[in-house]
Coordinates of C-alpha atoms and ligand atoms in Angstrom, one line a residue:
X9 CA 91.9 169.6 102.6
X10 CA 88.7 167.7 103.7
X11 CA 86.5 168.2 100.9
X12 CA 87.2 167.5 97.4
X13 CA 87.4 170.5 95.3
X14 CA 87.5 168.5 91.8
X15 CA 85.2 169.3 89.4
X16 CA 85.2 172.8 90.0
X17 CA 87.1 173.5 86.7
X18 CA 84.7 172.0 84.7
X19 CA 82.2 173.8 82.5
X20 CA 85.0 175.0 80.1
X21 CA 85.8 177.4 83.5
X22 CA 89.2 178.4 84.1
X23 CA 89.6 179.7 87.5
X24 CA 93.6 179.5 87.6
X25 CA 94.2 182.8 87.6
X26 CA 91.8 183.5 90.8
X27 CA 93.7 183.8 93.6
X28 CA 92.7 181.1 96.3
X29 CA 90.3 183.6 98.1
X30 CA 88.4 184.3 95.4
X31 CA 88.6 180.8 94.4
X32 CA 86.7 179.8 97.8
X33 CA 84.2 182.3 97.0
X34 CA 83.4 180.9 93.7
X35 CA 82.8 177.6 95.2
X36 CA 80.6 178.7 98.0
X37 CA 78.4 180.9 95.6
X38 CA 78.2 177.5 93.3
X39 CA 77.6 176.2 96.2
X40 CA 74.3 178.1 96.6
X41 CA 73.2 176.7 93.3
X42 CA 71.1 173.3 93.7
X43 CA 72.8 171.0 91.2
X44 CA 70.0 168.8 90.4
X45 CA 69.0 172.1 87.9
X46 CA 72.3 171.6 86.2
X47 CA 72.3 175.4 86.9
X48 CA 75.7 177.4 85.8
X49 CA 78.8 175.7 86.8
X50 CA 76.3 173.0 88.4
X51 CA 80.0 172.0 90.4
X52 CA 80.3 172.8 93.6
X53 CA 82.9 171.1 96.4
X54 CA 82.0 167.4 96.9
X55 CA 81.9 165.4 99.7
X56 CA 83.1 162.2 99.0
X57 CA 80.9 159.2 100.4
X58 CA 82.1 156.1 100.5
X59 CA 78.4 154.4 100.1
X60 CA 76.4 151.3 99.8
X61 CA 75.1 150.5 96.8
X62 CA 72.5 147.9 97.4
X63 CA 71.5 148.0 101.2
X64 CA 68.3 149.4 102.2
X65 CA 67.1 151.1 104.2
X66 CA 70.5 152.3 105.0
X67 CA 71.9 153.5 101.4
X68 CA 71.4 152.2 97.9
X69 CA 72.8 153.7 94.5
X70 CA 69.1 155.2 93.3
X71 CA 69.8 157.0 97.0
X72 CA 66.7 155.6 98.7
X73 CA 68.3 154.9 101.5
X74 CA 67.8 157.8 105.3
X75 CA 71.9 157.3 104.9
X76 CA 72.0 159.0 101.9
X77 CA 69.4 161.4 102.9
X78 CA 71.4 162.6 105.9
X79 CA 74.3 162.2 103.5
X80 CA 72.6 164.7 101.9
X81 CA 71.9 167.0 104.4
X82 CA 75.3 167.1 105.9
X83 CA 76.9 167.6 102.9
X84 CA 74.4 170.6 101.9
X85 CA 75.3 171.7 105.8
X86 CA 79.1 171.8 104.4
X87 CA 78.4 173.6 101.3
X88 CA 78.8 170.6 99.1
X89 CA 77.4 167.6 97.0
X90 CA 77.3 164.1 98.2
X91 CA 79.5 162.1 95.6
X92 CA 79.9 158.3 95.6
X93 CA 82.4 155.6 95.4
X94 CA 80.4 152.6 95.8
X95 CA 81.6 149.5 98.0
X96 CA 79.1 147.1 99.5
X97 CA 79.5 148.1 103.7
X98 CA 81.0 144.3 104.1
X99 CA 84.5 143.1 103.9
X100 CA 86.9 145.2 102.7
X101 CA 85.3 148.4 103.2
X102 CA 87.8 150.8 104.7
X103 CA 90.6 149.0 102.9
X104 CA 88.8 149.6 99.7
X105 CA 87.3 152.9 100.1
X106 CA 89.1 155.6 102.7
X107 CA 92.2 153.6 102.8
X108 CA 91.9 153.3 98.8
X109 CA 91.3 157.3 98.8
X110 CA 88.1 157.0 97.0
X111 CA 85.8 158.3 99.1
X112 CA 86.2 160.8 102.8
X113 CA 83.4 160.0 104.9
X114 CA 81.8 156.3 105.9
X115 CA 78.4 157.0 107.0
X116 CA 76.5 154.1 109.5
X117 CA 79.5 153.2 111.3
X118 CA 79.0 151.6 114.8
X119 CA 81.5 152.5 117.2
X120 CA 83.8 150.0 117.8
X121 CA 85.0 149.7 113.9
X122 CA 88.2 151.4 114.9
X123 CA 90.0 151.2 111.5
X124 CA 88.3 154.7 111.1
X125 CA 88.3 157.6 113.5
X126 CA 84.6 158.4 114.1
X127 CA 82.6 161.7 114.6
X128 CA 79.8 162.1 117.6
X129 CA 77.0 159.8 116.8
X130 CA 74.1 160.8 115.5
X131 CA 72.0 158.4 116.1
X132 CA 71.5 155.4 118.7
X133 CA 69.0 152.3 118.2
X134 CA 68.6 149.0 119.4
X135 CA 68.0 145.8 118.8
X136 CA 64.5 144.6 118.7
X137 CA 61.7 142.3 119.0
X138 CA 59.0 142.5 116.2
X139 CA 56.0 140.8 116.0
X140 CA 52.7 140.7 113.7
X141 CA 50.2 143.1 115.7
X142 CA 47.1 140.9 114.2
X143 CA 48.4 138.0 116.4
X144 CA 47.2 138.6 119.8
X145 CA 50.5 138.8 121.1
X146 CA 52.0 141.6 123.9
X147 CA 55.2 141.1 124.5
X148 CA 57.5 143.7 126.1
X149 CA 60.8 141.8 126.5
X150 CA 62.4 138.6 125.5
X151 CA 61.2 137.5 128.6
X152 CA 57.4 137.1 127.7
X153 CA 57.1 133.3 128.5
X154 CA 54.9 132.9 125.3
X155 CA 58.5 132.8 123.4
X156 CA 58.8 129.5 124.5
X157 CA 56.2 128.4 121.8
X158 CA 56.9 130.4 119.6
X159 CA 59.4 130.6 116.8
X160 CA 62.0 133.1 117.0
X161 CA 64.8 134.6 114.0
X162 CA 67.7 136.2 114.4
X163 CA 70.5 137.1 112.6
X164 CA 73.4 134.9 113.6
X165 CA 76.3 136.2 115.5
X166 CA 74.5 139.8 116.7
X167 CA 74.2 140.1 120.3
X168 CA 70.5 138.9 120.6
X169 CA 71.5 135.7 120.1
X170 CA 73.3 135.5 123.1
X171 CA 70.1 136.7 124.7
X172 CA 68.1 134.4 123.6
X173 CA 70.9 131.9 124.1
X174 CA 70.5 132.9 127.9
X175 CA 67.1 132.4 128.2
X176 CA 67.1 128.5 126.7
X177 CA 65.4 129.7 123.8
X178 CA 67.6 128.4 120.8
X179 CA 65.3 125.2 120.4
X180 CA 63.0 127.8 118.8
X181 CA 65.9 129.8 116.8
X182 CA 65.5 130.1 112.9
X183 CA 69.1 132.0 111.9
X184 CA 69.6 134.5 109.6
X185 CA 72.6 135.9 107.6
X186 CA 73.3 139.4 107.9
X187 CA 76.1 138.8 104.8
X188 CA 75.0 138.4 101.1
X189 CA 76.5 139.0 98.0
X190 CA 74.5 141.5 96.2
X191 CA 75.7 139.8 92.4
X192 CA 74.8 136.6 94.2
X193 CA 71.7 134.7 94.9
X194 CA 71.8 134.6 99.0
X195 CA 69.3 135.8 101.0
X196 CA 69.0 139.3 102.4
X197 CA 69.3 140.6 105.7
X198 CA 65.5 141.4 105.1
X199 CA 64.7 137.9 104.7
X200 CA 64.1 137.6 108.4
X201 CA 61.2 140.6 108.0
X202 CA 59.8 139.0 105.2
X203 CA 59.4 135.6 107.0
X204 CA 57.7 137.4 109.6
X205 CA 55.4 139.2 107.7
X206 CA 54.3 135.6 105.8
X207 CA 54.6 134.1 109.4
X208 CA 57.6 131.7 108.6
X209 CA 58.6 132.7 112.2
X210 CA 56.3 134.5 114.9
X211 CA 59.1 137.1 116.3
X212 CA 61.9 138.4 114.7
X213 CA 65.0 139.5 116.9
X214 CA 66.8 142.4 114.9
X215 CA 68.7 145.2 114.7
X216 CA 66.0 148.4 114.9
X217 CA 66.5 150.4 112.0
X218 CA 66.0 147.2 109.7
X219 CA 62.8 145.8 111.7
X220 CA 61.6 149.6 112.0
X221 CA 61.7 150.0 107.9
X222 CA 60.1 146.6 107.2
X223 CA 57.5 148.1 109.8
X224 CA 56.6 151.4 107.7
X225 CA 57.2 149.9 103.9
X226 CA 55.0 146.4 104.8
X227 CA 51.2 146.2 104.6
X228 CA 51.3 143.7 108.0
X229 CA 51.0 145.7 111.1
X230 CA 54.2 145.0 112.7
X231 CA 54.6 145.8 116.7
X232 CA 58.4 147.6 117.4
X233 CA 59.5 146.2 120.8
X234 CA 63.4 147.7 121.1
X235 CA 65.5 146.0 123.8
X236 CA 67.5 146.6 126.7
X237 CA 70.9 146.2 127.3
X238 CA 71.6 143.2 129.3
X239 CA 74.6 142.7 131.9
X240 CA 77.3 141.5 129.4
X241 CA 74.9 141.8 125.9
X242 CA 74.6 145.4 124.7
X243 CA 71.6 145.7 122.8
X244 CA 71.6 149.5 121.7
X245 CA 74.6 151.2 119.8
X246 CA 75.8 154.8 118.9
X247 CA 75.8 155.2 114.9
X248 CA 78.3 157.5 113.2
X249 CA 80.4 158.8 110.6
X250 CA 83.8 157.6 110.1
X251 CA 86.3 159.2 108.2
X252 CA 89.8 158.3 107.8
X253 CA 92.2 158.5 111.3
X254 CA 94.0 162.0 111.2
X255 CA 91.5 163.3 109.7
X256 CA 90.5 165.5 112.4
X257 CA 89.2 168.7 110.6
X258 CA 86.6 166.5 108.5
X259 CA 85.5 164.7 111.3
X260 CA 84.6 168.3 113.2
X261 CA 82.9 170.1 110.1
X262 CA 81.1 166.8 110.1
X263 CA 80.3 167.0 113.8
X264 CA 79.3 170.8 113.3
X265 CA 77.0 169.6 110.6
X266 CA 75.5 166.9 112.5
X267 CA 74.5 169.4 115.6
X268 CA 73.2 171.9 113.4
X269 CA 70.9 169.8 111.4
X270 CA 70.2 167.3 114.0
X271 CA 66.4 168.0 113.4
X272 CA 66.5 167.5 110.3
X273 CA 68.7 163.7 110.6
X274 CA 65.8 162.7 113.1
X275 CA 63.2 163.5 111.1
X276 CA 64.8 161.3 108.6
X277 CA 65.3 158.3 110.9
X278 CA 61.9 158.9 112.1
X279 CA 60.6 158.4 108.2
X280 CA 62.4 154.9 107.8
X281 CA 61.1 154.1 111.3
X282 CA 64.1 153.9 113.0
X283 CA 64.0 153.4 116.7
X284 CA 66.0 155.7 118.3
X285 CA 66.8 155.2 121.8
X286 CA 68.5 157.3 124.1
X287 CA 72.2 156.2 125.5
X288 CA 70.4 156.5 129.7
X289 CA 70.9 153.3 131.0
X290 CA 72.4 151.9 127.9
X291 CA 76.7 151.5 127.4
X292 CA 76.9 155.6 127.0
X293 CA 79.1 157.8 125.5
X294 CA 82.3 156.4 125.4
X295 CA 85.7 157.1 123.5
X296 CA 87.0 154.9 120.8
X297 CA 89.2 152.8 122.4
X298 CA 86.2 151.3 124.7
X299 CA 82.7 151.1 122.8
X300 CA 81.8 147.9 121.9
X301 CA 80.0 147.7 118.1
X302 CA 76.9 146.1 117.3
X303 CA 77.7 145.9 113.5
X304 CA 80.4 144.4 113.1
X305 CA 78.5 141.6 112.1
X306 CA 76.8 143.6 108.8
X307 CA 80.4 145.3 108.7
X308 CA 83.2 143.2 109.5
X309 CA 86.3 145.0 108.3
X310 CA 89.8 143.3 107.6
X311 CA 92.5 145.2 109.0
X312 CA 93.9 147.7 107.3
X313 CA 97.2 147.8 106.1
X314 CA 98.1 149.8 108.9
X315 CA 96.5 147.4 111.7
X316 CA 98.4 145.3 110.3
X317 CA 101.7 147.1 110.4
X318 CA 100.8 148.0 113.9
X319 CA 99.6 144.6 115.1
X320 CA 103.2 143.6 113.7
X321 CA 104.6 145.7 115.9
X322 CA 103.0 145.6 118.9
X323 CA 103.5 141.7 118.7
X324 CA 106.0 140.1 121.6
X325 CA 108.6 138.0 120.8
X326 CA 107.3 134.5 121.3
X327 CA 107.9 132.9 124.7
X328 CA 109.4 129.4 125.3
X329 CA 107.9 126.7 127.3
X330 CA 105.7 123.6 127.4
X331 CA 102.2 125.6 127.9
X332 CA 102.6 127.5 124.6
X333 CA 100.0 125.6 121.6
X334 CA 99.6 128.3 119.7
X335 CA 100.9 127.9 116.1
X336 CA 100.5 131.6 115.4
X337 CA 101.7 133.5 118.5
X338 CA 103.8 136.5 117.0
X339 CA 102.8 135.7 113.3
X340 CA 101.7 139.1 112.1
X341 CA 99.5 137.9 109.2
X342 CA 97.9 135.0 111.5
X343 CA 97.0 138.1 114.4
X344 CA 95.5 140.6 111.1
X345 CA 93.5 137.4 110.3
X346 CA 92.6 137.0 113.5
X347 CA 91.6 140.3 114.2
X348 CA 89.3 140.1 111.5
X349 CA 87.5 137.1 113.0
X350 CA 87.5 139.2 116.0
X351 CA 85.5 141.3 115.0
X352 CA 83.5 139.3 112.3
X353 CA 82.1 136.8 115.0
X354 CA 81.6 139.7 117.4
X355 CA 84.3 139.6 120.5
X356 CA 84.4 143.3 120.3
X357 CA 80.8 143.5 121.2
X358 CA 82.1 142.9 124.9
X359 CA 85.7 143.2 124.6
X360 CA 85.8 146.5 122.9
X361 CA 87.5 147.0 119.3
X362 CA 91.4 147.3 120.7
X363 CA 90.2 144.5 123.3
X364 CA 90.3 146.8 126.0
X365 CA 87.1 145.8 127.9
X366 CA 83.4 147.6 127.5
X367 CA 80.9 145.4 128.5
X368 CA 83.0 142.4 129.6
X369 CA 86.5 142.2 130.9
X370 CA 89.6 143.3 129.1
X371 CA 91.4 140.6 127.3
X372 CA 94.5 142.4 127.1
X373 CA 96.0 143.2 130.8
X374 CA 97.3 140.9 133.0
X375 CA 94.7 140.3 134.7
X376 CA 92.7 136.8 134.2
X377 CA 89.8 135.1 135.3
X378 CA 90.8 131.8 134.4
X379 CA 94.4 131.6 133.6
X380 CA 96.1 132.9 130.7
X381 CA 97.8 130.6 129.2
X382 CA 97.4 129.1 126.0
X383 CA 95.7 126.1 126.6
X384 CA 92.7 128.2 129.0
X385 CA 92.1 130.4 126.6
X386 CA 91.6 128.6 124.1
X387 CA 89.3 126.2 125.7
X388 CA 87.2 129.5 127.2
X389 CA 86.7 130.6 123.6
X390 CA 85.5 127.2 122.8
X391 CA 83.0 127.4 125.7
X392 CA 85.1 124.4 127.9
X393 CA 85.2 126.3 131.0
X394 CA 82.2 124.7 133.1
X395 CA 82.2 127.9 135.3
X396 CA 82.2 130.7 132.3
X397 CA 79.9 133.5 131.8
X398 CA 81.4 134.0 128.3
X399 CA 79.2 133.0 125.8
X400 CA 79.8 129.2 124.4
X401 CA 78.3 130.2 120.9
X402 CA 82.2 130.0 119.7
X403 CA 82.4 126.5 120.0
X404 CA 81.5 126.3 116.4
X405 CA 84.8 128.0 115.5
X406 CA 87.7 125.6 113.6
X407 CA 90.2 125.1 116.4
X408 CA 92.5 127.3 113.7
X409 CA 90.9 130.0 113.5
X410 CA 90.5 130.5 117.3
X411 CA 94.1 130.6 117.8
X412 CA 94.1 133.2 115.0
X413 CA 92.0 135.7 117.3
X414 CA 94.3 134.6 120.0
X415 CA 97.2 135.7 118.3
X416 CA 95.6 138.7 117.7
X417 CA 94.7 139.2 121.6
X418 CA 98.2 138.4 122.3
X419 CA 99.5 140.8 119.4
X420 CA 97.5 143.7 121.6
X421 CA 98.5 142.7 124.6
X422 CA 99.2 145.5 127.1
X423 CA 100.0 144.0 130.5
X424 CA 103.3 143.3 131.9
X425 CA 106.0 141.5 129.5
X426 CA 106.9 139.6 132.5
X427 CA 103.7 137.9 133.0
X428 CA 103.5 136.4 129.4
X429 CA 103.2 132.6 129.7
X430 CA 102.1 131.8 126.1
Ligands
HEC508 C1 78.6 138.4 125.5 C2 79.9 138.9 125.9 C3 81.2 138.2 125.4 C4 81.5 138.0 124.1 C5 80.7 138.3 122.8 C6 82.8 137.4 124.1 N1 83.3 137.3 125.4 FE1 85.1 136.8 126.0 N2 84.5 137.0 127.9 C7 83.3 137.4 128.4 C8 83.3 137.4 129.8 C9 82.1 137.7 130.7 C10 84.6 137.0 130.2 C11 85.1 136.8 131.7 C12 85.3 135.3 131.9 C13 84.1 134.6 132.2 O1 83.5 134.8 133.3 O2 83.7 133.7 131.5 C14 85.3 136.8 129.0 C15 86.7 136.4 129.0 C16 87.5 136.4 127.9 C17 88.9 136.2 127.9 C18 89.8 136.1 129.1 C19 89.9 137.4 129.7 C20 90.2 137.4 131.2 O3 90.5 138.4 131.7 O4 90.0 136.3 131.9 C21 89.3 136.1 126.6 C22 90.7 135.9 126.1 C23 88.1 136.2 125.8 N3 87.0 136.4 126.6 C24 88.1 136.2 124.4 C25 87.0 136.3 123.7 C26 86.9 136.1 122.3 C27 88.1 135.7 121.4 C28 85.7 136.3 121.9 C29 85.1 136.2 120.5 C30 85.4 134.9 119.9 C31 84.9 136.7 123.0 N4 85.7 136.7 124.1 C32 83.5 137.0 123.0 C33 82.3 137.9 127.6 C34 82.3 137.8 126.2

């Protein structure tokens, strides 16, 4: 059963003589009641959202945010109430909310974030480029050589920085966190906005339904520029709803619900100024094993306690030999860690959640560019390799921590057993 039925014996009720039939029926005519009135029963089924509770514009707990709209609208589409367990969309969230059983349905999930089986987006946006309109300025990709004089933020470890990386532009990089503690005194992803607005930094590279908000709730007349997807740097993303893996028949009401009251969602993404972009020319459909996530950053998940059983045993035995440096190789709680990194710093944005390949190679046949041994690896991740195409952003990481992710890429590793030289 998908949908929470509890509740529906409150009201002093008892309905345990009703046969299950008329027990459905019951729910669907409470249903029709809007529970804001308190009217009758004022129960009907819930659907249990595991949400933000301080995260505009995407969901907060006075339900502000066009999540919780659509959250509403999906659930009235199902015949239910939205009901909330509250955990902040960072670390822990699956783990602490579907895995916990709290809460059925995750709603803003990037494909990629595979510790949750995900429904048919229903919305894709981009990153962008936003700029005060009062400036003078008409800029239509990251290209404009103006940028050059101009100071740019961006929220570290998202894609964009790679661009901008690419283009020699970091000299003029102010960056931004995407994490904060909501008890704690950090800044907010919507810092970046605000410094634009006061003109702390000329153009702000960010993710589109953020800059598009700041856009329509600031006085300053902010110009939307969303960007494309470069060879190796996705830009633009499929949003959706994740619910638990297994959970197939909640995933296709949801899906039902999302094609029947896809004006309705857009509408709603069109209030909070959302850019919505189509997937032509971008990354495209794709199933879950392959789509690279643009999130990850503003949702870095540890693994589950399942990953983690199935990182344990998808982990080969550890080879012999003078090539192999890596102190974690076949350590099960160094790979989990490591897979968390992976996706906290991003790798899956071009490796793909199960490191399959999307919009880079796939780190986990037997096929390498450079060499797979320990030692190569771990000097590509550290942006060594004179002739590499990969990013060198990573350099920054402790020397420990890279050979956690490489344990997890070896932990996944899918190629022939014969091959392995780590
Ligand atoms: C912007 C895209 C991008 C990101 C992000 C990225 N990589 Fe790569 N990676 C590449 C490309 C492109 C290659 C192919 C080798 C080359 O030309 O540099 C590669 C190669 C690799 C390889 C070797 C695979 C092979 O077949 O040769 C490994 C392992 C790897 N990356 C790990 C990582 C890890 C770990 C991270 C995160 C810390 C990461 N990558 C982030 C683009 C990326």
């Amino acid at each position: 059963m998908t949908l929470s039925f509890r509740g529906v014996f409150a009201a002093g009720r008892v309905f345990a003589a009703i046969d299950a039939c008329a027990l459905l029926a019951a729910l669907v005519l409470s249903a029709a009641y809007e529970p804001s009135t308190g009217a009758v029963f004022a129960q009907s089924p819930s659907l249990r959202v595991c949400g933000d509770p301080d995260n505009l514009p995407y969901s907060n707990e006075q339900l502000e945010g066009f999540e919780n709209r659509i959250a509403g609208v999906v659930a009235a589409e199902l015949g239910a109430s939205p009901v909330y367990a509250w955990w902040p969309h960072q670390r822990g969230l699956v783990r602490n909310t579907i895995d916990a059983g709290t809460c059925d349905v995750i709603f803003g999930v990037p494909e990629g974030l595979d510790f949750v089986l995900w429904t048919e987006p229903y919305y894709r946006s981009s990153y962008v480029m936003a700029y005060r309109g009062d400036r003078g300025y008409d800029f239509r990709s990251l290209d404009a050589p103006e940028l050059r004089e101009l100071r740019i933020g961006v929220h570290v470890n998202t894609p964009p920085e790679e661009s901008l990386a690419r283009r020699g532009l970091l000299d003029n990089v102010s960056t931004y966190s995407l994490f904060f503690d909501p008890r704690g005194d950090r800044d907010r992803p919507r810092k970046l906005l605000d410094d634009l607005v006061a003109g702390t930094v000329d153009v702000a590279v960010a993710w589109g339904p953020l800059a598009g908000y700041a856009a329509t709730t600031s006085d300053a007349p902010l110009e939307i520029v969303p960007l494309e997807d470069e060879p190796g740097v996705p830009l633009s993303f499929d949003i959706s709803m994740g619910v638990a893996k297994g959970n197939d028949e909640l995933k296709d009401r949801l899906e039902t619900a999302i094609d029947r009251r896809r004006t309705e969602i857009l509408a709603i993404l069109e209030e909070y100024g959302v850019p919505l972009v189509s997937a032509a020319g971008g990354s495209g459909a794709a199933s879950q094993d392959e789509e690279p996530a643009p999130e990850e950053a503003a949702q870095p998940e540890p693994p589950s306690a399942a990953a983690a059983a199935a990182a344990e045993e998808a982990a080969p035995a550890p080879a012999p030999g003078p090539r192999k440096l890596n102190p974690f190789t076949g350590n099960a709680d160094m790979a989990a860690e490591g897979r968390t990194l992976y996706f906290q710093v991003g790798c899956q944005g071009c490796h793909g959640g199960g490191g399959g390949g999307g919009m880079a190679t796939s780190v986990i046949d037997d096929a390498w560019t450079f060499g797979s041994d320990d030692d190569v690896l771990f000097r590509l991740v550290k942006g060594e390799i004179p002739e590499q195409t990969m990013p060198t952003v990573y350099s920054v990481l402790e020397d420990e921590e890279v050979w956690k992710i490489l344990a997890f890429i070896r932990s996944v590793y899918a190629g022939d057993p014969g091959r392995i030289d780590w």
